[in-house]
GROMACS .gro file of C-alpha atoms in nm:
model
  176
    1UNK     CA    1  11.841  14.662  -8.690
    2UNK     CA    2  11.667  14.648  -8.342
    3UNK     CA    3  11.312  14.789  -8.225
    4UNK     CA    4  11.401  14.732  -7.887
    5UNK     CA    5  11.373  15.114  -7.804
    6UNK     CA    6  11.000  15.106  -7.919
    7UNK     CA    7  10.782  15.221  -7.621
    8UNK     CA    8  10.550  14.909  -7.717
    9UNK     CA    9  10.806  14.705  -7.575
   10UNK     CA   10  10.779  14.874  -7.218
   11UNK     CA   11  10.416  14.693  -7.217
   12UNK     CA   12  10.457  14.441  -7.433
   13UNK     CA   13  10.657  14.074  -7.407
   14UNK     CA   14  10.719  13.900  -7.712
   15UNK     CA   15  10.623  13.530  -7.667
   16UNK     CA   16  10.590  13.372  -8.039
   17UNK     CA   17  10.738  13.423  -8.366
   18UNK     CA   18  10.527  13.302  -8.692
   19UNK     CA   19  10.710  13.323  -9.042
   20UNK     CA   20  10.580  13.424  -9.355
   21UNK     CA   21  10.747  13.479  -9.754
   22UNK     CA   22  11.030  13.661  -9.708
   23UNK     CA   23  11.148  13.885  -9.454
   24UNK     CA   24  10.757  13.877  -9.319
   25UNK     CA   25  10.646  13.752  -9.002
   26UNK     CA   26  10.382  13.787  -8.715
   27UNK     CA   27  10.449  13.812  -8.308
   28UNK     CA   28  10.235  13.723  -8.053
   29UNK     CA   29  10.238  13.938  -7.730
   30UNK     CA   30  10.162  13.943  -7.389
   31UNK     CA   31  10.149  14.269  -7.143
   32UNK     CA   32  10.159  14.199  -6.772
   33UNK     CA   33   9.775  14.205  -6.734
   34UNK     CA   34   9.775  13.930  -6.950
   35UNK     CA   35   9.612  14.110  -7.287
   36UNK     CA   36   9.753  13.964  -7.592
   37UNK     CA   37   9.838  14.133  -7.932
   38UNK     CA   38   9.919  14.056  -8.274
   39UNK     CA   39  10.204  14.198  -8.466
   40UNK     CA   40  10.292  14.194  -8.851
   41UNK     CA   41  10.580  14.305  -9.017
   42UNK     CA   42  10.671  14.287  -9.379
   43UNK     CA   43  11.057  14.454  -9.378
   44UNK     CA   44  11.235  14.231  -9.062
   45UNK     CA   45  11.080  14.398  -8.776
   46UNK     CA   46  11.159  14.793  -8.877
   47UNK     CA   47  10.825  14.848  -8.873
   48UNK     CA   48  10.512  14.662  -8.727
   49UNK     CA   49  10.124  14.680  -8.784
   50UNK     CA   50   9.912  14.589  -8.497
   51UNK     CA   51   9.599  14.300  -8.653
   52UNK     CA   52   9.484  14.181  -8.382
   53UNK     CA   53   9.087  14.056  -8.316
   54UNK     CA   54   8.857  14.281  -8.126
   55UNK     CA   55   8.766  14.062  -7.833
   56UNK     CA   56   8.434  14.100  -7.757
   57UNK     CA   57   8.384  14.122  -7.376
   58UNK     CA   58   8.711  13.958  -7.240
   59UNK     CA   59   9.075  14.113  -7.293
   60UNK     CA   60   9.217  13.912  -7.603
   61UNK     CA   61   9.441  13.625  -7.406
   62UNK     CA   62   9.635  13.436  -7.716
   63UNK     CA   63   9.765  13.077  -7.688
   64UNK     CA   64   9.952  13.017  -8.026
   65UNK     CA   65   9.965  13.127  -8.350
   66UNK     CA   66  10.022  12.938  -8.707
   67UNK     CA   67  10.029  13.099  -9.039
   68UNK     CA   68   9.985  12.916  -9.368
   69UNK     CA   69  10.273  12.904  -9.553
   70UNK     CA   70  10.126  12.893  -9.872
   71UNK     CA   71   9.913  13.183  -9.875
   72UNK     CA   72   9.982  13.522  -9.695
   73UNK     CA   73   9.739  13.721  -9.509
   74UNK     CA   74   9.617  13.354  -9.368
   75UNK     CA   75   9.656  13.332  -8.997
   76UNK     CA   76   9.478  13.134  -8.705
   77UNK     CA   77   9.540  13.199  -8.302
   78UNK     CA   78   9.445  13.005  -8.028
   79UNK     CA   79   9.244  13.219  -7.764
   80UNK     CA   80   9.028  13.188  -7.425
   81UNK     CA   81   8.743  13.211  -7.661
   82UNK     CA   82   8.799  12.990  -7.927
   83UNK     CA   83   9.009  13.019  -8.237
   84UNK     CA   84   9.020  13.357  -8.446
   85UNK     CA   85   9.093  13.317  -8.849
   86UNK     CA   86   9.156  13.614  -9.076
   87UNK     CA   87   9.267  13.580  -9.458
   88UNK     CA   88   9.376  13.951  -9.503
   89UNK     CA   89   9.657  14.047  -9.246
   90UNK     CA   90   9.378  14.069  -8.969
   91UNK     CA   91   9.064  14.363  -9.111
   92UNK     CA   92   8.810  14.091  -9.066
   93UNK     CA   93   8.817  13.797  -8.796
   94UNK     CA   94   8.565  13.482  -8.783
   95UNK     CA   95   8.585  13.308  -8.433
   96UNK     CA   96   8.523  12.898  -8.446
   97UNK     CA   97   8.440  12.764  -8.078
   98UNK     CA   98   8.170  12.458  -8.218
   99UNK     CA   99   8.261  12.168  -8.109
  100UNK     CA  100   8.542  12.332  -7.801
  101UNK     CA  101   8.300  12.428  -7.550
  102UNK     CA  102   8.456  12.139  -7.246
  103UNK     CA  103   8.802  12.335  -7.327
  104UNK     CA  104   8.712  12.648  -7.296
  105UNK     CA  105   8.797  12.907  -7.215
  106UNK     CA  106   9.186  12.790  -7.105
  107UNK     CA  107   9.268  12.491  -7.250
  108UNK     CA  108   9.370  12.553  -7.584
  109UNK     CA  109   9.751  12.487  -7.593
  110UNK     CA  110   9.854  12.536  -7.963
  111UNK     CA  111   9.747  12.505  -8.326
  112UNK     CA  112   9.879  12.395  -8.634
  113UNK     CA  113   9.787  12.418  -9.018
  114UNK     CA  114   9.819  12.140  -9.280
  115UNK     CA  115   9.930  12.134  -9.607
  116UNK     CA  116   9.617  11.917  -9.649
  117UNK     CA  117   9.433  12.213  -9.527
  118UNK     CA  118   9.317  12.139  -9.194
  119UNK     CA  119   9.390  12.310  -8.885
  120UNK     CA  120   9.505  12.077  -8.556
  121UNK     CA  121   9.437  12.208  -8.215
  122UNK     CA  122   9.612  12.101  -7.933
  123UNK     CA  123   9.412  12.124  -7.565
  124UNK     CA  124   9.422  12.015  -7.232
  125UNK     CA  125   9.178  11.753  -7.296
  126UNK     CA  126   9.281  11.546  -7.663
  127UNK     CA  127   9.303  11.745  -7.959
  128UNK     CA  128   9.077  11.829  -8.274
  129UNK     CA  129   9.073  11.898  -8.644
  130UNK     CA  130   8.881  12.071  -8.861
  131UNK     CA  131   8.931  12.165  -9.236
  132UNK     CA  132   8.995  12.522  -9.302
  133UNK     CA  133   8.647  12.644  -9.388
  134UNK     CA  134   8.420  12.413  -9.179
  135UNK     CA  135   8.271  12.540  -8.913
  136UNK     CA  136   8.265  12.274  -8.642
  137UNK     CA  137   8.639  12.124  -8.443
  138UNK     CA  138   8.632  11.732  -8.409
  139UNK     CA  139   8.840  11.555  -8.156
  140UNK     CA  140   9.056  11.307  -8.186
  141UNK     CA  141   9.273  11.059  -8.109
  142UNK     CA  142   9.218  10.764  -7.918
  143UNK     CA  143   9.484  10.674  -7.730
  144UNK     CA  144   9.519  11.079  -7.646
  145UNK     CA  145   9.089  11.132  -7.566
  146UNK     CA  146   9.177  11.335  -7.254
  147UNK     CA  147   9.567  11.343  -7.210
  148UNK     CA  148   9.675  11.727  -7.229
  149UNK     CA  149   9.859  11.793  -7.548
  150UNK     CA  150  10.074  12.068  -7.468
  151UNK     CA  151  10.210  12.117  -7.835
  152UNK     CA  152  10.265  11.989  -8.179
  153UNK     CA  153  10.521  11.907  -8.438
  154UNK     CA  154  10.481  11.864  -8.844
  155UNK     CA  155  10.799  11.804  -9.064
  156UNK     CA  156  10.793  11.836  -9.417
  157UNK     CA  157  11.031  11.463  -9.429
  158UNK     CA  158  10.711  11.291  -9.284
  159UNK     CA  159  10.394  11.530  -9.360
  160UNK     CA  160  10.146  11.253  -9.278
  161UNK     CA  161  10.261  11.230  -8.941
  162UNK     CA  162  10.125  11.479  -8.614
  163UNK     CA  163  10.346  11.472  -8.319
  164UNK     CA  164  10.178  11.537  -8.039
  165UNK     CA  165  10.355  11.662  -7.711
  166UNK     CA  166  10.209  11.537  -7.386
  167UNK     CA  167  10.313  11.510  -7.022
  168UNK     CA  168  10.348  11.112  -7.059
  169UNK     CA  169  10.559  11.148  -7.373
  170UNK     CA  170  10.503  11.186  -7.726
  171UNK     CA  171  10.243  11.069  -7.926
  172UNK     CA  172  10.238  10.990  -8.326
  173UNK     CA  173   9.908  11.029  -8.545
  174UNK     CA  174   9.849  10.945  -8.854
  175UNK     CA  175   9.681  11.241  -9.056
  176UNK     CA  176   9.538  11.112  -9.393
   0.00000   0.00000   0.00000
């Protein structure tokens, strides 16, 4: 089935598909002002719920998503202000900025989870790490310090290695 006739579409561009257990997933929007949303559906798209964080001054501008595979409800997306985590399909949000503020508020590029649970962030200057429930990003990296990661890649053949996408090519780390 399509939704393509749904009037949220007029405003609304679909720029980033997350899956979840079985025919779940999330979508991050833009509209043409720039304002992102986030969408969840749990039946293929027939019918979506809007979760998104109240921003609290600024209109919500997303970067990425990722959603943890292992346990639903768990989501993380990159925004102007920092990163926004809920554990229940989006009711509550906790923003983490400690540790971001000489990439903020546009140079978060993408963000990953872990099976180790830790959460990789890819920015304009390096990238960080921090384990689900701390409170504070650490960079990393030093060959990458201040190249611009634009993006990341995990396989589940070689979990203990990060690829990192940059400008000058593509980087390898070593997550233990």
């Amino acid at each position: 089935s399509t939704s393509a006739d749904d009037p949220l579409w007029d405003t609304y561009v679909g720029l980033e598909m997350e899956a979840s257990e079985g025919n779940a997933f999330y979508v991050r929007a833009d509209s043409a002002t720039g304002e992102s949303v986030i969408l969840y559906s749990e039946d293929g798209g027939a019918t979506r719920t809007l979760i998104s964080p109240e921003a609290t001054s600024d209109p919500l501008s997303l970067r990425s998503l990722s959603v943890d595979p292992y346990m639903n409800g768990y989501l993380w997306a990159a925004a102007s202000q920092g990163v926004w985590s809920t554990e229940h399909l989006g009711p509550f949000w906790g923003l983490s900025s400690a540790g971001l503020g000489n990439v903020l508020p546009d140079g978060l590029n993408d963000i990953v989870i872990h099976s180790t649970d830790r959460l990789f962030l890819a920015t304009d200057a390096g990238f960080y790490s921090k384990g689900v429930s701390a409170t504070r990003w650490t960079k990393l990296g030093r060959e990458t310090v201040n190249l611009e990661i634009l993006n990341f890649l995990f396989t589940d053949s070689l979990p203990s290695r990060l690829w990192l996408n940059t400008e000058n090519g593509v980087y390898r780390y070593l997550v233990r």
